[in-house]
Amino acid sequence: MKSIALFPGSFDPFTAGHLNILGRALTMFDEVVVAIGINQDKKGFFSNEQKMDIISQATKGMKGVRVIEYDGLTVDICKQLEIHHIVRGVRNMLDFENERAIADANRRMAPEIETIIIPTAQEFAHISSSAVRDILKHHGDTSMFVPEGVILPPVK
């Protein structure tokens, strides 16, 4: 039986840190589903189409990666896809505490689904999607913060 994990997030945009977590998750699972969450209350910087394109660029040639978008609770998409593991990345202790709280809530709603928290490699710990968005807004060079080969759409 194939082991599959869900790697959910807004990925606005997908960064080199996200790619690091994904690559490490692929050492534990046969397949990792990168799931772009749709938040009705938030307008993303990038459209979901753009996010799908960015992630596709970043993961080109990687085996065992599937990209989807979903709306609703993460545990519900896990149940729908029959996935029993959620992968989350953390950069620091603040991220960890937040992710642990979410994992605890998910466990209460769906005890059969386990969350695996992976700390990002140190060289990516300073990278956040919000920092990349800020650099883009000010027309800076984001190439050192996004996966090699990814070309972010220009800011209007």
PDB file of C-alpha atoms in Angstrom:
ATOM      1  CA  MET A   1       0.000   0.000   0.000  1.00  0.00           C
ATOM      2  CA  LYS A   2       1.265   3.430  -0.991  1.00  0.00           C
ATOM      3  CA  SER A   3       2.004   5.870   1.858  1.00  0.00           C
ATOM      4  CA  ILE A   4       0.626   9.339   1.164  1.00  0.00           C
ATOM      5  CA  ALA A   5       0.835  12.601   3.105  1.00  0.00           C
ATOM      6  CA  LEU A   6      -0.924  15.917   2.643  1.00  0.00           C
ATOM      7  CA  PHE A   7       1.214  19.077   2.741  1.00  0.00           C
ATOM      8  CA  PRO A   8      -1.374  21.867   3.118  1.00  0.00           C
ATOM      9  CA  GLY A   9      -0.812  25.597   3.054  1.00  0.00           C
ATOM     10  CA  SER A  10      -1.612  28.867   1.357  1.00  0.00           C
ATOM     11  CA  PHE A  11       1.761  28.787  -0.477  1.00  0.00           C
ATOM     12  CA  ASP A  12       1.467  32.486  -1.317  1.00  0.00           C
ATOM     13  CA  PRO A  13       4.075  31.981  -2.796  1.00  0.00           C
ATOM     14  CA  PHE A  14       5.765  28.570  -2.541  1.00  0.00           C
ATOM     15  CA  THR A  15       9.303  29.211  -1.257  1.00  0.00           C
ATOM     16  CA  ALA A  16      12.636  27.411  -1.091  1.00  0.00           C
ATOM     17  CA  GLY A  17      11.713  26.535   2.504  1.00  0.00           C
ATOM     18  CA  HIS A  18       8.506  24.852   1.339  1.00  0.00           C
ATOM     19  CA  LEU A  19      10.513  22.875  -1.216  1.00  0.00           C
ATOM     20  CA  ASN A  20      12.922  21.780   1.530  1.00  0.00           C
ATOM     21  CA  ILE A  21      10.030  20.450   3.645  1.00  0.00           C
ATOM     22  CA  LEU A  22       8.458  18.740   0.614  1.00  0.00           C
ATOM     23  CA  GLY A  23      11.726  17.034  -0.340  1.00  0.00           C
ATOM     24  CA  ARG A  24      12.233  15.774   3.179  1.00  0.00           C
ATOM     25  CA  ALA A  25       8.627  14.554   3.389  1.00  0.00           C
ATOM     26  CA  LEU A  26       9.212  12.569   0.193  1.00  0.00           C
ATOM     27  CA  THR A  27      11.881  10.574   2.050  1.00  0.00           C
ATOM     28  CA  MET A  28       9.112   9.362   4.391  1.00  0.00           C
ATOM     29  CA  PHE A  29       6.190   8.958   1.981  1.00  0.00           C
ATOM     30  CA  ASP A  30       5.706   7.514  -1.491  1.00  0.00           C
ATOM     31  CA  GLU A  31       3.557  10.493  -2.449  1.00  0.00           C
ATOM     32  CA  VAL A  32       3.019  13.973  -1.029  1.00  0.00           C
ATOM     33  CA  VAL A  33      -0.048  15.925  -2.058  1.00  0.00           C
ATOM     34  CA  VAL A  34       0.677  19.650  -1.955  1.00  0.00           C
ATOM     35  CA  ALA A  35      -2.731  21.113  -1.104  1.00  0.00           C
ATOM     36  CA  ILE A  36      -3.349  24.801  -1.689  1.00  0.00           C
ATOM     37  CA  GLY A  37      -5.994  25.890   0.785  1.00  0.00           C
ATOM     38  CA  ILE A  38      -8.650  28.310  -0.353  1.00  0.00           C
ATOM     39  CA  ASN A  39      -9.435  30.846   2.349  1.00  0.00           C
ATOM     40  CA  GLN A  40     -12.681  32.657   1.471  1.00  0.00           C
ATOM     41  CA  ASP A  41     -11.904  35.389   4.023  1.00  0.00           C
ATOM     42  CA  LYS A  42      -8.496  36.239   2.577  1.00  0.00           C
ATOM     43  CA  LYS A  43      -7.507  37.510  -0.834  1.00  0.00           C
ATOM     44  CA  GLY A  44      -4.187  35.950  -1.698  1.00  0.00           C
ATOM     45  CA  PHE A  45      -1.335  37.864  -3.261  1.00  0.00           C
ATOM     46  CA  PHE A  46      -1.241  35.269  -6.050  1.00  0.00           C
ATOM     47  CA  SER A  47      -4.247  33.598  -7.642  1.00  0.00           C
ATOM     48  CA  ASN A  48      -4.637  29.867  -7.121  1.00  0.00           C
ATOM     49  CA  GLU A  49      -3.796  29.380 -10.803  1.00  0.00           C
ATOM     50  CA  GLN A  50      -0.522  31.247 -10.287  1.00  0.00           C
ATOM     51  CA  LYS A  51       0.213  29.248  -7.119  1.00  0.00           C
ATOM     52  CA  MET A  52      -0.381  25.981  -9.006  1.00  0.00           C
ATOM     53  CA  ASP A  53       1.993  27.173 -11.748  1.00  0.00           C
ATOM     54  CA  ILE A  54       4.688  28.233  -9.253  1.00  0.00           C
ATOM     55  CA  ILE A  55       4.514  24.887  -7.425  1.00  0.00           C
ATOM     56  CA  SER A  56       4.578  23.006 -10.730  1.00  0.00           C
ATOM     57  CA  GLN A  57       7.733  24.934 -11.730  1.00  0.00           C
ATOM     58  CA  ALA A  58       9.323  24.224  -8.333  1.00  0.00           C
ATOM     59  CA  THR A  59       8.550  20.499  -8.381  1.00  0.00           C
ATOM     60  CA  LYS A  60       9.222  19.801 -12.044  1.00  0.00           C
ATOM     61  CA  GLY A  61      10.889  16.399 -12.338  1.00  0.00           C
ATOM     62  CA  MET A  62      10.141  15.412  -8.729  1.00  0.00           C
ATOM     63  CA  LYS A  63       8.497  12.011  -8.421  1.00  0.00           C
ATOM     64  CA  GLY A  64       5.647  11.463  -5.990  1.00  0.00           C
ATOM     65  CA  VAL A  65       4.286  15.015  -5.954  1.00  0.00           C
ATOM     66  CA  ARG A  66       0.704  15.939  -6.752  1.00  0.00           C
ATOM     67  CA  VAL A  67      -0.721  19.465  -6.459  1.00  0.00           C
ATOM     68  CA  ILE A  68      -4.362  20.180  -5.662  1.00  0.00           C
ATOM     69  CA  GLU A  69      -6.450  22.981  -4.245  1.00  0.00           C
ATOM     70  CA  TYR A  70      -9.096  22.516  -1.590  1.00  0.00           C
ATOM     71  CA  ASP A  71     -11.703  24.447   0.331  1.00  0.00           C
ATOM     72  CA  GLY A  72     -12.710  23.574   3.869  1.00  0.00           C
ATOM     73  CA  LEU A  73     -11.098  21.738   6.737  1.00  0.00           C
ATOM     74  CA  THR A  74      -7.762  20.040   6.144  1.00  0.00           C
ATOM     75  CA  VAL A  75      -8.959  16.893   7.952  1.00  0.00           C
ATOM     76  CA  ASP A  76     -11.953  16.730   5.607  1.00  0.00           C
ATOM     77  CA  ILE A  77      -9.772  16.712   2.473  1.00  0.00           C
ATOM     78  CA  CYS A  78      -7.597  14.062   4.156  1.00  0.00           C
ATOM     79  CA  LYS A  79     -10.672  11.896   4.758  1.00  0.00           C
ATOM     80  CA  GLN A  80     -11.906  12.481   1.211  1.00  0.00           C
ATOM     81  CA  LEU A  81      -8.534  11.428  -0.249  1.00  0.00           C
ATOM     82  CA  GLU A  82      -7.996   8.668   2.359  1.00  0.00           C
ATOM     83  CA  ILE A  83      -4.800  10.308   3.608  1.00  0.00           C
ATOM     84  CA  HIS A  84      -3.748   9.655   7.209  1.00  0.00           C
ATOM     85  CA  HIS A  85      -0.762  12.004   7.547  1.00  0.00           C
ATOM     86  CA  ILE A  86      -0.436  15.776   7.398  1.00  0.00           C
ATOM     87  CA  VAL A  87       3.020  17.308   6.939  1.00  0.00           C
ATOM     88  CA  ARG A  88       3.718  20.795   8.245  1.00  0.00           C
ATOM     89  CA  GLY A  89       6.942  22.766   8.255  1.00  0.00           C
ATOM     90  CA  VAL A  90       8.164  25.110  10.950  1.00  0.00           C
ATOM     91  CA  ARG A  91      10.897  27.744  10.917  1.00  0.00           C
ATOM     92  CA  ASN A  92      11.042  28.547  14.619  1.00  0.00           C
ATOM     93  CA  MET A  93       9.416  27.974  18.018  1.00  0.00           C
ATOM     94  CA  LEU A  94       6.598  30.430  17.283  1.00  0.00           C
ATOM     95  CA  ASP A  95       5.682  28.435  14.170  1.00  0.00           C
ATOM     96  CA  PHE A  96       5.959  25.229  16.210  1.00  0.00           C
ATOM     97  CA  GLU A  97       3.520  26.379  18.903  1.00  0.00           C
ATOM     98  CA  ASN A  98       1.018  27.477  16.267  1.00  0.00           C
ATOM     99  CA  GLU A  99       1.344  24.217  14.321  1.00  0.00           C
ATOM    100  CA  ARG A 100       1.075  22.144  17.497  1.00  0.00           C
ATOM    101  CA  ALA A 101      -2.209  23.882  18.375  1.00  0.00           C
ATOM    102  CA  ILE A 102      -3.564  23.173  14.891  1.00  0.00           C
ATOM    103  CA  ALA A 103      -2.364  19.555  15.076  1.00  0.00           C
ATOM    104  CA  ASP A 104      -4.102  19.134  18.441  1.00  0.00           C
ATOM    105  CA  ALA A 105      -7.375  20.505  17.030  1.00  0.00           C
ATOM    106  CA  ASN A 106      -7.078  18.250  13.976  1.00  0.00           C
ATOM    107  CA  ARG A 107      -6.412  15.232  16.205  1.00  0.00           C
ATOM    108  CA  ARG A 108      -9.569  15.954  18.202  1.00  0.00           C
ATOM    109  CA  MET A 109     -11.631  16.147  14.988  1.00  0.00           C
ATOM    110  CA  ALA A 110      -9.950  13.193  13.280  1.00  0.00           C
ATOM    111  CA  PRO A 111      -7.872  10.973  15.609  1.00  0.00           C
ATOM    112  CA  GLU A 112      -6.940   8.687  12.702  1.00  0.00           C
ATOM    113  CA  ILE A 113      -4.986  11.514  11.027  1.00  0.00           C
ATOM    114  CA  GLU A 114      -1.513  12.233  12.389  1.00  0.00           C
ATOM    115  CA  THR A 115       0.419  15.476  11.887  1.00  0.00           C
ATOM    116  CA  ILE A 116       4.164  15.343  11.300  1.00  0.00           C
ATOM    117  CA  ILE A 117       6.001  18.597  11.979  1.00  0.00           C
ATOM    118  CA  ILE A 118       9.284  19.014  10.125  1.00  0.00           C
ATOM    119  CA  PRO A 119      11.656  21.840  11.034  1.00  0.00           C
ATOM    120  CA  THR A 120      13.037  23.504   7.949  1.00  0.00           C
ATOM    121  CA  ALA A 121      16.751  23.260   7.294  1.00  0.00           C
ATOM    122  CA  GLN A 122      18.609  26.158   8.944  1.00  0.00           C
ATOM    123  CA  GLU A 123      19.539  27.786   5.636  1.00  0.00           C
ATOM    124  CA  PHE A 124      15.829  28.284   4.862  1.00  0.00           C
ATOM    125  CA  ALA A 125      14.610  29.285   8.342  1.00  0.00           C
ATOM    126  CA  HIS A 126      14.663  32.998   7.501  1.00  0.00           C
ATOM    127  CA  ILE A 127      12.423  32.617   4.441  1.00  0.00           C
ATOM    128  CA  SER A 128       8.723  33.352   4.731  1.00  0.00           C
ATOM    129  CA  SER A 129       6.078  33.856   2.079  1.00  0.00           C
ATOM    130  CA  SER A 130       5.242  37.262   3.563  1.00  0.00           C
ATOM    131  CA  ALA A 131       8.892  38.359   3.212  1.00  0.00           C
ATOM    132  CA  VAL A 132       8.917  37.200  -0.424  1.00  0.00           C
ATOM    133  CA  ARG A 133       5.687  39.141  -1.077  1.00  0.00           C
ATOM    134  CA  ASP A 134       7.219  42.257   0.502  1.00  0.00           C
ATOM    135  CA  ILE A 135      10.342  41.949  -1.658  1.00  0.00           C
ATOM    136  CA  LEU A 136       8.139  41.563  -4.733  1.00  0.00           C
ATOM    137  CA  LYS A 137       6.043  44.612  -3.827  1.00  0.00           C
ATOM    138  CA  HIS A 138       9.236  46.648  -3.724  1.00  0.00           C
ATOM    139  CA  HIS A 139      10.540  45.138  -6.975  1.00  0.00           C
ATOM    140  CA  GLY A 140      13.439  43.335  -5.300  1.00  0.00           C
ATOM    141  CA  ASP A 141      15.169  40.131  -6.353  1.00  0.00           C
ATOM    142  CA  THR A 142      13.392  37.068  -4.907  1.00  0.00           C
ATOM    143  CA  SER A 143      15.528  34.460  -6.669  1.00  0.00           C
ATOM    144  CA  MET A 144      17.411  33.460  -3.504  1.00  0.00           C
ATOM    145  CA  PHE A 145      14.143  32.796  -1.656  1.00  0.00           C
ATOM    146  CA  VAL A 146      12.216  30.711  -4.180  1.00  0.00           C
ATOM    147  CA  PRO A 147      13.137  27.332  -5.672  1.00  0.00           C
ATOM    148  CA  GLU A 148      15.575  27.334  -8.560  1.00  0.00           C
ATOM    149  CA  GLY A 149      13.800  27.703 -11.899  1.00  0.00           C
ATOM    150  CA  VAL A 150      10.730  29.419 -10.424  1.00  0.00           C
ATOM    151  CA  ILE A 151       9.766  32.666 -12.075  1.00  0.00           C
ATOM    152  CA  LEU A 152       7.277  34.650 -10.027  1.00  0.00           C
ATOM    153  CA  PRO A 153       4.685  36.689 -11.914  1.00  0.00           C
ATOM    154  CA  PRO A 154       5.396  40.439 -11.929  1.00  0.00           C
ATOM    155  CA  VAL A 155       3.611  42.653  -9.414  1.00  0.00           C
ATOM    156  CA  LYS A 156       1.089  45.033 -10.899  1.00  0.00           C
TER     157      LYS A 156
END
